[in-house]
CSV table of C-alpha atoms in Angstrom, one decimal:
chain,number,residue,atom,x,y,z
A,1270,UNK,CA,52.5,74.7,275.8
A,1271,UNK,CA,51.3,76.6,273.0
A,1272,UNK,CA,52.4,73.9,270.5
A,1273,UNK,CA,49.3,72.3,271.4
A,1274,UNK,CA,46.1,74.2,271.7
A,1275,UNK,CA,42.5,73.3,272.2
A,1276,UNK,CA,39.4,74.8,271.3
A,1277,UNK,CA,36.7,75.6,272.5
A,1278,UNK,CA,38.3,76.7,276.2
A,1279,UNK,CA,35.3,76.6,277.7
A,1280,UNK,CA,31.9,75.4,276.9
A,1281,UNK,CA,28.2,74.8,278.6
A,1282,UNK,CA,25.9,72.6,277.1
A,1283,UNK,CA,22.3,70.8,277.7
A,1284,UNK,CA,21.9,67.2,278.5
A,1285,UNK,CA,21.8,65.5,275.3
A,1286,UNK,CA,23.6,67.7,273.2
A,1287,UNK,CA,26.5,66.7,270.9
A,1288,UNK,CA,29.5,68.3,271.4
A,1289,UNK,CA,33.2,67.9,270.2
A,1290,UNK,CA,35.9,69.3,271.7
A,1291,UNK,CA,38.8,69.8,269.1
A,1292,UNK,CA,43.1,69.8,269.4
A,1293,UNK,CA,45.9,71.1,267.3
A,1294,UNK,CA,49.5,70.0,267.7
A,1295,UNK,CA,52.5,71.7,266.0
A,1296,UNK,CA,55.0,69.6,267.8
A,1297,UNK,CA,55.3,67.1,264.9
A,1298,UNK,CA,54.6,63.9,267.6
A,1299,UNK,CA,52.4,60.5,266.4
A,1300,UNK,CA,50.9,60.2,269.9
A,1301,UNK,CA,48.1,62.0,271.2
A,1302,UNK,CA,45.7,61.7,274.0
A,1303,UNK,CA,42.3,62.4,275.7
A,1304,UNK,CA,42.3,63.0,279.7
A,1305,UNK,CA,39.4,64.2,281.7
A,1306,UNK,CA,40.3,65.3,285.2
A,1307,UNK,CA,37.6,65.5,287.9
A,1308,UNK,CA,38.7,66.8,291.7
A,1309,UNK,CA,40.5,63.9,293.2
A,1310,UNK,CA,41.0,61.7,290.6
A,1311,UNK,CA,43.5,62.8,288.8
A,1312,UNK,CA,43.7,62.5,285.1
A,1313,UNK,CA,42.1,59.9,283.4
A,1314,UNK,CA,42.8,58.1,280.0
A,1315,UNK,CA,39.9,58.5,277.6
A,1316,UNK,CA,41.1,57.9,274.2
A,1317,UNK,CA,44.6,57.3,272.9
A,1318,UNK,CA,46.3,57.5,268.9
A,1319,UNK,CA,49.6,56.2,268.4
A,1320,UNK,CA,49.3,57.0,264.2
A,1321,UNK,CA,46.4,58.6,262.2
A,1322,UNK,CA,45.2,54.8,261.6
A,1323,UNK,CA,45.5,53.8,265.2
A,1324,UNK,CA,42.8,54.8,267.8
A,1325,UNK,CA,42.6,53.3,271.2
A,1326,UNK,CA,40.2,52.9,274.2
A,1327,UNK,CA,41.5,54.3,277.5
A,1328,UNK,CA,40.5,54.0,281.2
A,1329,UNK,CA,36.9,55.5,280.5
A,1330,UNK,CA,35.9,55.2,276.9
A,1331,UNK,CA,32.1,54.8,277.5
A,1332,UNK,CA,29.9,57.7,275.9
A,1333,UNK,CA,32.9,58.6,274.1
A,1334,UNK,CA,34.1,58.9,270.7
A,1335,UNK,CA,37.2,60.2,268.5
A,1336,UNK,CA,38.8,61.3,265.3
A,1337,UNK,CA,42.3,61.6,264.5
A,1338,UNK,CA,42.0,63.2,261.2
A,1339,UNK,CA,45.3,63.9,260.8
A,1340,UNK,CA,48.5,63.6,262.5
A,1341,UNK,CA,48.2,67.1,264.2
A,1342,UNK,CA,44.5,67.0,264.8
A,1343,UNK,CA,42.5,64.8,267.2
A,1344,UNK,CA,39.1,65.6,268.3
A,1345,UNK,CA,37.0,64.3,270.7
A,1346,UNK,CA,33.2,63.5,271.0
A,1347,UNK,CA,30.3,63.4,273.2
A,1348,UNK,CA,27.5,61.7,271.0
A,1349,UNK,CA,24.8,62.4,273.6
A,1350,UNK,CA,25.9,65.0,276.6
A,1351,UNK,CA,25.3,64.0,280.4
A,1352,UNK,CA,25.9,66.1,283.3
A,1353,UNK,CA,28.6,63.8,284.9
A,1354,UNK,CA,30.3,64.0,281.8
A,1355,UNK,CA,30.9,68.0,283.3
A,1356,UNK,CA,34.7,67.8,283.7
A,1357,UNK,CA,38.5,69.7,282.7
A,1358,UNK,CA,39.4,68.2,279.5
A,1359,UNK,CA,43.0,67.8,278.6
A,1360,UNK,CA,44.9,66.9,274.8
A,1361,UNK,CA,48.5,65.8,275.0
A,1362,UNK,CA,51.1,64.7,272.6
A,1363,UNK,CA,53.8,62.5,273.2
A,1364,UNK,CA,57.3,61.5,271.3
A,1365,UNK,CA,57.8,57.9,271.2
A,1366,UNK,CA,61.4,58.1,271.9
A,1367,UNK,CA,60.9,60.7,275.2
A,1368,UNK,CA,57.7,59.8,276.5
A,1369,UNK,CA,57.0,63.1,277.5
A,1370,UNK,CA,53.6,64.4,277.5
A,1371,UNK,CA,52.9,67.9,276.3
A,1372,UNK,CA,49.0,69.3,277.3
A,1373,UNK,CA,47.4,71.5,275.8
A,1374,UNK,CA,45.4,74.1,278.4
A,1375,UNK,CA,42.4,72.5,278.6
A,1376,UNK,CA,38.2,73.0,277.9
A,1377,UNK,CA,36.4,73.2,280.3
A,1378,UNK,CA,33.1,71.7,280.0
A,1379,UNK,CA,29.7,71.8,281.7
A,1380,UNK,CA,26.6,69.8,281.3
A,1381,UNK,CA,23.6,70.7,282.3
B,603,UNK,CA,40.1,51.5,288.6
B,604,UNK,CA,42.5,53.9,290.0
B,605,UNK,CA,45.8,51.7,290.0
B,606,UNK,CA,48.1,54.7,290.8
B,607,UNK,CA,47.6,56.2,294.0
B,608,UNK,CA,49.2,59.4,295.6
B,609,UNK,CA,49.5,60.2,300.0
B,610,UNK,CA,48.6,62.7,300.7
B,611,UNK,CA,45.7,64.7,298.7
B,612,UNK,CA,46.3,67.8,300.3
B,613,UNK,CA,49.0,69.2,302.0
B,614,UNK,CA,49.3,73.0,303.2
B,615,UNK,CA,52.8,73.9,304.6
B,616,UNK,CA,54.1,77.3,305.9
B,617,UNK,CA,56.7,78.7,303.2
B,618,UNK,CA,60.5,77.3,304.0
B,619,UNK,CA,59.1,73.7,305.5
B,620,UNK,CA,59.7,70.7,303.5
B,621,UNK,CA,57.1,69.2,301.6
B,622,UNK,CA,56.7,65.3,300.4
B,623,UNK,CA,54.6,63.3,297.9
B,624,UNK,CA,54.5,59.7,298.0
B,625,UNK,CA,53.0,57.4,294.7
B,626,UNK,CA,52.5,54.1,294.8
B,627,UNK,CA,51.5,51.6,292.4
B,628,UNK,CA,49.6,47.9,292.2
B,629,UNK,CA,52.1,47.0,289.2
B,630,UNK,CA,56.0,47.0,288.9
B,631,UNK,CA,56.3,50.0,286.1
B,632,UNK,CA,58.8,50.5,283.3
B,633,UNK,CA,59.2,54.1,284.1
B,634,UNK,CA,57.7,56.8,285.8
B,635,UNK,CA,57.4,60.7,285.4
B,636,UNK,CA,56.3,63.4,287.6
B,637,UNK,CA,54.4,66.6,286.6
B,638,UNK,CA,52.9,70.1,288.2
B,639,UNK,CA,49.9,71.5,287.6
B,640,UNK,CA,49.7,75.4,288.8
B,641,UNK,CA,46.2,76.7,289.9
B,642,UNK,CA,44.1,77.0,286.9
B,643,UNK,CA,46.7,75.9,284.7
B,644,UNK,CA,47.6,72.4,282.8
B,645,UNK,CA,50.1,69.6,283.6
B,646,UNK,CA,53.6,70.4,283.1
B,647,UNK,CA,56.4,67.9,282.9
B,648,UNK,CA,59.2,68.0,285.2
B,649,UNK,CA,60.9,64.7,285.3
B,650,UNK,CA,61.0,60.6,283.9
B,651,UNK,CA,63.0,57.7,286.3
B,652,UNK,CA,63.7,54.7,284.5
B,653,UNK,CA,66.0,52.3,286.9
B,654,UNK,CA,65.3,51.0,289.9
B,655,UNK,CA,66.4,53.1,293.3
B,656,UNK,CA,67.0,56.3,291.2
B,657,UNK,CA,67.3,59.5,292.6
B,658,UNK,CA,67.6,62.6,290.5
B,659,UNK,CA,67.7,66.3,291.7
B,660,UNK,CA,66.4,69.5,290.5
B,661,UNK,CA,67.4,72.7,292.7
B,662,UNK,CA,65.1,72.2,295.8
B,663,UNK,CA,63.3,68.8,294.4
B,664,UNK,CA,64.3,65.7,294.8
B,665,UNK,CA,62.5,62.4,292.9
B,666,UNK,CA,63.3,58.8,294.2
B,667,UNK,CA,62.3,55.5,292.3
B,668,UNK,CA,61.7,52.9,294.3
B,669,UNK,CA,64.0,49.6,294.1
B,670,UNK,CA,60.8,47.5,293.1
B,671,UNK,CA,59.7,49.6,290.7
B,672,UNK,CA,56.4,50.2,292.2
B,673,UNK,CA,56.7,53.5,294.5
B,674,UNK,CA,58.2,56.8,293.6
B,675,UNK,CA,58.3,60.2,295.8
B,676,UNK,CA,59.2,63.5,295.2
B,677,UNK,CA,60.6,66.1,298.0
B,678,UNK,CA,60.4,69.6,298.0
B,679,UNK,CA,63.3,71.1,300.4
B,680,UNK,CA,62.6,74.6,301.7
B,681,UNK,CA,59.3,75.1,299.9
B,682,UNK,CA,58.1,78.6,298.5
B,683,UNK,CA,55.1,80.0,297.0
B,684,UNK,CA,56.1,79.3,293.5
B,685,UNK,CA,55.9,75.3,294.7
B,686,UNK,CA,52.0,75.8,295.1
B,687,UNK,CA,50.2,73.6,293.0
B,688,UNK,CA,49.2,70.0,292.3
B,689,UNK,CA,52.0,67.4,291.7
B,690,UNK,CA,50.9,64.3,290.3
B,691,UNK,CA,52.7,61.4,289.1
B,692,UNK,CA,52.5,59.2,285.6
B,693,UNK,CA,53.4,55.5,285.9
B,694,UNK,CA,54.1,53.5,282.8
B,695,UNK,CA,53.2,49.8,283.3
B,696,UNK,CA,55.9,47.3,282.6
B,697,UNK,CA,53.8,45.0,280.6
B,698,UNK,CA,50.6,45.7,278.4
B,699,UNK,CA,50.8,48.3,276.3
B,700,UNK,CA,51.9,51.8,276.0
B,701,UNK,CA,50.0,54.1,278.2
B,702,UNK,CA,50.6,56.2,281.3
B,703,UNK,CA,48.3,56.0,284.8
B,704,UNK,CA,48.2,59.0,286.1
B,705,UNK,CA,48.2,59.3,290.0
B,706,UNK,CA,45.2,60.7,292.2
B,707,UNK,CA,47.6,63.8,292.2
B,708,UNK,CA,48.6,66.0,295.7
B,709,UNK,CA,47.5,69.4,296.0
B,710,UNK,CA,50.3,71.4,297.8
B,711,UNK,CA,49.4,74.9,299.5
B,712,UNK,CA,52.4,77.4,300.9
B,713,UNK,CA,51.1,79.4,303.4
B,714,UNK,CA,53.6,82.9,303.4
């Protein structure tokens, strides 16, 4: 959805490199969430915010790191770039009363 | 790892067959949703089931919950190329806290 957008779209970096990866929500929601999807396994949990002061570990939190500096922005960070971390990654908001998740269209990212 | 797993990865079907998606999970879940992914595109919601042995209908799909809470399936009736895409489905655990597992996701092809 347009509501939530991502920046950069795409991006190719060198091993060891520190990158973040940056979302904007105008949907208003509390929740927000990291996924990385690789071919044929799906979407995984990184990182998750329920509020600005509330940041959570996901499924694969290692060499990972994030900032919800305010409640329509949550960014995500790669301290030290490796090439399996060369994946789609996808924002999404949630409404706590819904539970739908709304992506934004994703960066896609490349490690070399 | 993956606790959410979706039969069968792939599936290529000529245009007007039926087409079916089966998810199954290692936990009883509180709820669970469904969403399509089009070919370069992001996840897109298209459905939450909340009680157990629900079946809910949209035009030509049809989404089952299981009556144990631990399987759901969605049915395409009569697909066309506008179906092409990957479904995958979000299961919300019944205990622990408030995240969604994503399925391994199928990857549906219509052949015209």
């Amino acid at each position: 959805d347009a509501d939530v957008t991502q920046t950069p779209r795409n991006r190719i970096t060198k091993t060891g490199k520190r990158i973040m990866l940056e979302c904007s929500q105008t949907k208003g929601h509390d929740r927000m969430y990291w996924y990385r999807q690789d071919p044929g396994l799906g979407l995984r949990l990184i990182y998750y915010s329920f509020d600005v002061k509330d940041i959570n570990k996901g499924e694969i939190s290692d060499g990972y790191s994030v900032s919800r500096q305010a409640q329509a922005k949550f960014s995500l960070s790669l301290e030290s770039a490796i090439p399996n971390q060369t994946a789609l990654y996808f924002c999404a908001t949630s409404d706590f009363s819904l539970g739908t998740q709304y992506f934004g269209p994703g960066t896609r990212l490349t490690v070399l | 790892g993956q606790q959410v797993m979706q039969i069968p990865q792939y599936q290529h079907v000529q245009e007007g067959e039926d087409f079916t998606t089966y998810c199954n999970s290692s936990t009883t879940l509180s709820n669970i949703q469904w969403y399509k992914q089009r070919p370069g595109g992001h996840p897109v919601f298209l459905i939450q089931l909340v009680k157990s042995g629900e079946v809910k209908k949209q035009k030509r799909l049809t989404f089952q919950f299981g009556e144990a809470k631990k399987n759901s399936s969605l049915h395409i009736t009569a697909t066309q190329t506008t179906d092409v895409g990957t479904y995958f489905c979000a299961g919300l655990r019944a205990s622990g806290t408030y995240k969604y597992i994503f399925g391994t996701g199928t990857r549906l092809k219509v052949l015209a």
